[in-house]
mmCIF file of C-alpha atoms in Angstrom:
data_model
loop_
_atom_site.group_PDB
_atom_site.id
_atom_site.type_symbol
_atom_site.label_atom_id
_atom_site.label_comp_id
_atom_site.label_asym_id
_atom_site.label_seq_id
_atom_site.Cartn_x
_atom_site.Cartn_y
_atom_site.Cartn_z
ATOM 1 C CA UNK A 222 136.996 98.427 104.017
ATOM 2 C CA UNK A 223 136.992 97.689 107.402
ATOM 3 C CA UNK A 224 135.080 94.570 106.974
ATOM 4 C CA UNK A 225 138.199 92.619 105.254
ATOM 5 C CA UNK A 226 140.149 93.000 108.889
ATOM 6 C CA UNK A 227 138.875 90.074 110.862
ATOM 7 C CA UNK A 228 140.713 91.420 114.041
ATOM 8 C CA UNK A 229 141.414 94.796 115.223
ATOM 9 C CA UNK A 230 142.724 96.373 118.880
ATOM 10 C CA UNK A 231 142.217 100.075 119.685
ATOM 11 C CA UNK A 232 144.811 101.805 122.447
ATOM 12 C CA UNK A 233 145.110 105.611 123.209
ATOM 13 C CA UNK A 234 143.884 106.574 119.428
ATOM 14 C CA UNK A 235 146.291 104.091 117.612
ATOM 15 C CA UNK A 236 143.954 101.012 116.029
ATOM 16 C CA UNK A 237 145.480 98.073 115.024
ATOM 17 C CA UNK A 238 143.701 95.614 112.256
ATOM 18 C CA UNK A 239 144.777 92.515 111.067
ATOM 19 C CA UNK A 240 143.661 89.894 108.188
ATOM 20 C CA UNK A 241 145.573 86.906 107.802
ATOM 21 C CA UNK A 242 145.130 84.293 105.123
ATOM 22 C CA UNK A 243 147.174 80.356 104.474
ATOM 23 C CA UNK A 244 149.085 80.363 101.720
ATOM 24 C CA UNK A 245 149.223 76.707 100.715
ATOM 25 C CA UNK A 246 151.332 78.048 97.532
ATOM 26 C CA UNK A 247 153.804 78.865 100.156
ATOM 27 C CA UNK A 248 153.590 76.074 102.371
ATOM 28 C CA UNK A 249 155.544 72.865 102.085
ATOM 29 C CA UNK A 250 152.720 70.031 104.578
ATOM 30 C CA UNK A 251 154.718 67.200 103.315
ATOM 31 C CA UNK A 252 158.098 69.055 104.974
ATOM 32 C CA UNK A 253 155.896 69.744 107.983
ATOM 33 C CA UNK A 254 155.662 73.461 106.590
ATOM 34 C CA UNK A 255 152.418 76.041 107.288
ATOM 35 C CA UNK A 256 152.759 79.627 106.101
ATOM 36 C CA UNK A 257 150.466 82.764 106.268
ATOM 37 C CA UNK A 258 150.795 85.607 105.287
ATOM 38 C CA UNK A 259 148.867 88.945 107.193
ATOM 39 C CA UNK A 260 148.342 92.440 106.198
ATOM 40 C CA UNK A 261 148.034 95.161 108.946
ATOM 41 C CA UNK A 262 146.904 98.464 108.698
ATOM 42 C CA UNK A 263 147.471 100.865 111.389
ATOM 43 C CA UNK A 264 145.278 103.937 112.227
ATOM 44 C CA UNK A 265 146.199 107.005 113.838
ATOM 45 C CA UNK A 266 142.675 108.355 115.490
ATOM 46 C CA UNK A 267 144.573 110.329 118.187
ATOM 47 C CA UNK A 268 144.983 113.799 118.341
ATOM 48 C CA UNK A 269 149.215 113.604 117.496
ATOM 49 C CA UNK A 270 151.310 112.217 115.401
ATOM 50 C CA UNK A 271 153.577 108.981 116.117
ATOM 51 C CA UNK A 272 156.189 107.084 115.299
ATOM 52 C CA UNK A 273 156.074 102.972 115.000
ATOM 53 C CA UNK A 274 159.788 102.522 117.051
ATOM 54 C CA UNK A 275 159.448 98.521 117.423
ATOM 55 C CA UNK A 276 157.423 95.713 117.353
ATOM 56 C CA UNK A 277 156.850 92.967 119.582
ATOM 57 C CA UNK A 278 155.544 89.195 118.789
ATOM 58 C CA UNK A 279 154.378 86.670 120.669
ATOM 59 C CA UNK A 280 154.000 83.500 118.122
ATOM 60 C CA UNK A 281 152.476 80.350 119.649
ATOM 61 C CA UNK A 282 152.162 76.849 117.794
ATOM 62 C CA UNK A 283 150.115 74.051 117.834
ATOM 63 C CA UNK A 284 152.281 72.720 120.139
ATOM 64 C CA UNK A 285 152.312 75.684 122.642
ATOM 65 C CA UNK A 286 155.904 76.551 121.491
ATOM 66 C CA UNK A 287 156.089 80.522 121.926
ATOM 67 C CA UNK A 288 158.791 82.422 119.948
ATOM 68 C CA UNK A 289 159.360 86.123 120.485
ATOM 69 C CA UNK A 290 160.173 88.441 117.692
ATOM 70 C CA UNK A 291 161.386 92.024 118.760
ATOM 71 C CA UNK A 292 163.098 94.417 116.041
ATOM 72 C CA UNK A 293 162.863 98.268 114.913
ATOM 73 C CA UNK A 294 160.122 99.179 112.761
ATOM 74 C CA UNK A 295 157.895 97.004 110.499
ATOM 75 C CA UNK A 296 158.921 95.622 107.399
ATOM 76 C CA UNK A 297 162.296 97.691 107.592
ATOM 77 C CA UNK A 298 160.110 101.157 108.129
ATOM 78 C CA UNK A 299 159.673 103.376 110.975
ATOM 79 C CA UNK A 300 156.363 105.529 109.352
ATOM 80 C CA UNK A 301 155.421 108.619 111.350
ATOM 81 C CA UNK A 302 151.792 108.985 111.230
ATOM 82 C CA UNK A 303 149.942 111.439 111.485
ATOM 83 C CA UNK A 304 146.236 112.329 113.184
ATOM 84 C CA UNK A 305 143.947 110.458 110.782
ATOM 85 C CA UNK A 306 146.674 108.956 108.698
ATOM 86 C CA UNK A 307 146.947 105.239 108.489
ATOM 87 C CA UNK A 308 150.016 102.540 107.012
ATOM 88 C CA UNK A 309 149.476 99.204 106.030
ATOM 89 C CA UNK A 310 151.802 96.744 105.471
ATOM 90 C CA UNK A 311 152.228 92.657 104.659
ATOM 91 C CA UNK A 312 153.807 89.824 106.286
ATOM 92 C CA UNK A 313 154.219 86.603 106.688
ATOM 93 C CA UNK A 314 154.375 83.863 109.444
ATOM 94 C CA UNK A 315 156.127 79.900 108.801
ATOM 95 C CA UNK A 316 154.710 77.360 111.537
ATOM 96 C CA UNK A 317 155.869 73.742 112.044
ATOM 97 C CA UNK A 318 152.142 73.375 112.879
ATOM 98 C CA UNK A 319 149.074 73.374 110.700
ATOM 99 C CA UNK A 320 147.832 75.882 113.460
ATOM 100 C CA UNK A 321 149.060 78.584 116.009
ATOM 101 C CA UNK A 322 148.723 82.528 116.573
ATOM 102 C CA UNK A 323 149.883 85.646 116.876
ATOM 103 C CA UNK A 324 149.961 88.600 119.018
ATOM 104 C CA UNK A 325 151.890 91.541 120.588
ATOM 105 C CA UNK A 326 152.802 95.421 120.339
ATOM 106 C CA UNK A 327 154.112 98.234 118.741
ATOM 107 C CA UNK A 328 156.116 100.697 120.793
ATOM 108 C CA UNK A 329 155.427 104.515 119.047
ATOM 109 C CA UNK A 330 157.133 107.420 119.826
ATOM 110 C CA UNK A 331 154.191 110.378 120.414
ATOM 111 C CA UNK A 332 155.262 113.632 118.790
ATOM 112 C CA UNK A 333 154.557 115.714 122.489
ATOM 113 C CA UNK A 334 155.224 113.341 125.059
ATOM 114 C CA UNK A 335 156.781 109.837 126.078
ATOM 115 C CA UNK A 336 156.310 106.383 124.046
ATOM 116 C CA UNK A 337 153.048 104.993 123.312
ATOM 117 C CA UNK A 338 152.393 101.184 123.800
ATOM 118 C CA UNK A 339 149.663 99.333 121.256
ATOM 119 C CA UNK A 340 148.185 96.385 121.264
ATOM 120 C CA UNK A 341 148.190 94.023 118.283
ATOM 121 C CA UNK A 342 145.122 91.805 118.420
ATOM 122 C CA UNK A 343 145.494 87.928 118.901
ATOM 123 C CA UNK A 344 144.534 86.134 115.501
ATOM 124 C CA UNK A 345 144.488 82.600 115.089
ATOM 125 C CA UNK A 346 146.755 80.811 111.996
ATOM 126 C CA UNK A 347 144.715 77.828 111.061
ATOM 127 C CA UNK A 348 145.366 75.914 108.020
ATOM 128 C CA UNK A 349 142.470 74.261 106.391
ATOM 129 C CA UNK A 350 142.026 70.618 107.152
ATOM 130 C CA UNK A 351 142.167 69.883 103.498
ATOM 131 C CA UNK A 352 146.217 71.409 104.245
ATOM 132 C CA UNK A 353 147.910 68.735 106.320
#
Protein backbone atom coordinates (compact mmCIF):
# COMPACT_ATOMS: atom_id res chain seq x y z
CA UNK A 1 0.00 0.00 0.00
CA UNK A 2 2.51 2.22 0.87
CA UNK A 3 4.21 1.97 -2.39
CA UNK A 4 1.29 4.03 -4.33
CA UNK A 5 2.39 7.30 -2.03
CA UNK A 6 5.27 8.76 -3.94
CA UNK A 7 5.92 11.28 -1.02
CA UNK A 8 5.53 11.00 2.59
CA UNK A 9 6.82 13.31 5.84
CA UNK A 10 6.92 11.83 9.36
CA UNK A 11 6.68 14.48 12.56
CA UNK A 12 6.18 13.49 16.30
CA UNK A 13 4.19 10.08 15.24
CA UNK A 14 1.81 11.82 12.67
CA UNK A 15 2.99 10.59 8.85
CA UNK A 16 1.88 12.36 6.09
CA UNK A 17 1.72 10.59 2.38
CA UNK A 18 0.83 12.00 -0.68
CA UNK A 19 0.17 10.71 -4.46
CA UNK A 20 -0.76 13.12 -6.92
CA UNK A 21 -1.74 12.41 -10.49
CA UNK A 22 -2.74 15.17 -13.88
CA UNK A 23 -5.97 14.96 -14.77
CA UNK A 24 -5.96 16.05 -18.41
CA UNK A 25 -9.91 15.17 -18.29
CA UNK A 26 -9.97 18.05 -15.97
CA UNK A 27 -7.68 20.34 -17.46
CA UNK A 28 -8.52 22.93 -20.07
CA UNK A 29 -4.23 23.56 -21.93
CA UNK A 30 -5.87 25.47 -24.63
CA UNK A 31 -7.44 28.00 -21.67
CA UNK A 32 -3.99 27.85 -20.11
CA UNK A 33 -5.61 25.31 -17.51
CA UNK A 34 -3.45 22.31 -15.50
CA UNK A 35 -5.29 20.34 -12.82
CA UNK A 36 -4.28 17.48 -10.39
CA UNK A 37 -5.81 15.94 -8.28
CA UNK A 38 -3.89 14.23 -4.84
CA UNK A 39 -4.98 11.80 -2.30
CA UNK A 40 -3.45 11.97 1.26
CA UNK A 41 -3.57 9.62 3.85
CA UNK A 42 -2.61 10.51 7.26
CA UNK A 43 -1.19 8.13 9.95
CA UNK A 44 -1.37 8.37 13.52
CA UNK A 45 1.90 6.24 14.83
CA UNK A 46 2.04 8.26 18.10
CA UNK A 47 1.11 7.15 21.28
CA UNK A 48 -2.34 9.74 21.47
CA UNK A 49 -4.93 10.63 19.68
CA UNK A 50 -5.29 14.02 17.55
CA UNK A 51 -7.24 16.21 15.98
CA UNK A 52 -6.47 17.72 12.22
CA UNK A 53 -7.50 21.70 13.38
CA UNK A 54 -6.14 23.38 9.98
CA UNK A 55 -4.19 23.11 7.13
CA UNK A 56 -1.65 25.14 5.62
CA UNK A 57 -0.48 25.38 1.73
CA UNK A 58 2.17 26.70 0.15
CA UNK A 59 1.35 26.35 -3.83
CA UNK A 60 4.14 27.49 -6.18
CA UNK A 61 3.83 27.71 -10.13
CA UNK A 62 5.87 27.49 -12.93
CA UNK A 63 6.28 30.89 -12.69
CA UNK A 64 7.35 31.06 -8.96
CA UNK A 65 3.89 32.57 -8.09
CA UNK A 66 3.20 31.25 -4.38
CA UNK A 67 -0.44 31.22 -3.13
CA UNK A 68 -1.26 30.35 0.46
CA UNK A 69 -4.26 28.35 1.38
CA UNK A 70 -5.13 28.28 5.22
CA UNK A 71 -8.71 26.93 6.40
CA UNK A 72 -10.17 24.48 9.23
CA UNK A 73 -9.98 20.94 8.59
CA UNK A 74 -9.55 19.02 5.28
CA UNK A 75 -12.10 18.58 2.86
CA UNK A 76 -14.74 20.19 5.35
CA UNK A 77 -13.62 17.47 8.25
CA UNK A 78 -11.82 17.82 11.40
CA UNK A 79 -11.14 13.64 11.98
CA UNK A 80 -9.78 12.79 15.43
CA UNK A 81 -7.45 10.00 15.06
CA UNK A 82 -6.54 7.79 17.01
CA UNK A 83 -3.01 5.75 17.90
CA UNK A 84 -2.70 3.58 14.79
CA UNK A 85 -5.69 4.97 13.01
CA UNK A 86 -5.21 6.64 9.71
CA UNK A 87 -7.76 9.12 7.21
CA UNK A 88 -7.34 9.61 3.75
CA UNK A 89 -8.79 11.99 1.75
CA UNK A 90 -8.76 13.58 -2.13
CA UNK A 91 -8.10 16.83 -3.61
CA UNK A 92 -7.40 18.72 -6.18
CA UNK A 93 -5.00 21.56 -7.33
CA UNK A 94 -5.79 24.13 -10.79
CA UNK A 95 -2.37 25.76 -12.04
CA UNK A 96 -2.03 28.41 -14.79
CA UNK A 97 1.19 26.41 -15.38
CA UNK A 98 1.79 23.01 -16.89
CA UNK A 99 4.01 22.62 -13.67
CA UNK A 100 4.35 23.77 -9.95
CA UNK A 101 4.11 22.17 -6.29
CA UNK A 102 2.85 21.82 -3.22
CA UNK A 103 3.64 21.82 0.34
CA UNK A 104 2.76 22.82 3.96
CA UNK A 105 1.12 21.66 7.41
CA UNK A 106 -1.50 20.48 9.39
CA UNK A 107 -1.99 22.00 12.82
CA UNK A 108 -3.56 18.89 15.27
CA UNK A 109 -4.82 19.29 18.46
CA UNK A 110 -3.03 16.28 20.81
CA UNK A 111 -5.60 14.73 23.12
CA UNK A 112 -3.01 15.43 26.48
CA UNK A 113 -1.17 18.37 25.66
CA UNK A 114 -0.77 21.54 23.32
CA UNK A 115 -1.10 21.54 19.30
CA UNK A 116 0.93 19.42 17.18
CA UNK A 117 2.55 20.86 13.94
CA UNK A 118 3.06 18.29 10.71
CA UNK A 119 4.72 18.51 7.87
CA UNK A 120 3.16 17.84 4.46
CA UNK A 121 5.85 16.70 2.04
CA UNK A 122 6.77 18.89 -1.08
CA UNK A 123 5.46 17.06 -4.34
CA UNK A 124 5.98 18.31 -7.63
CA UNK A 125 2.66 18.93 -10.19
CA UNK A 126 4.06 18.24 -13.58
CA UNK A 127 1.92 17.80 -16.51
CA UNK A 128 3.14 15.54 -19.19
CA UNK A 129 4.77 17.21 -22.12
CA UNK A 130 2.30 15.57 -24.38
CA UNK A 131 -0.30 18.19 -22.00
CA UNK A 132 0.56 21.70 -23.12
Amino acid sequence: MKELFQHTAITDGITVRVAVNFLPEQSRIEAGKWFWVYHIRIENDSNEAVRLVTRHWRITDGHGIVNFVEGDGVVGEQPLLKPGQSHDYVSGCPLSTPHGSMEGYYTFEREHGGPLRAAIPFFPLAAPATAG
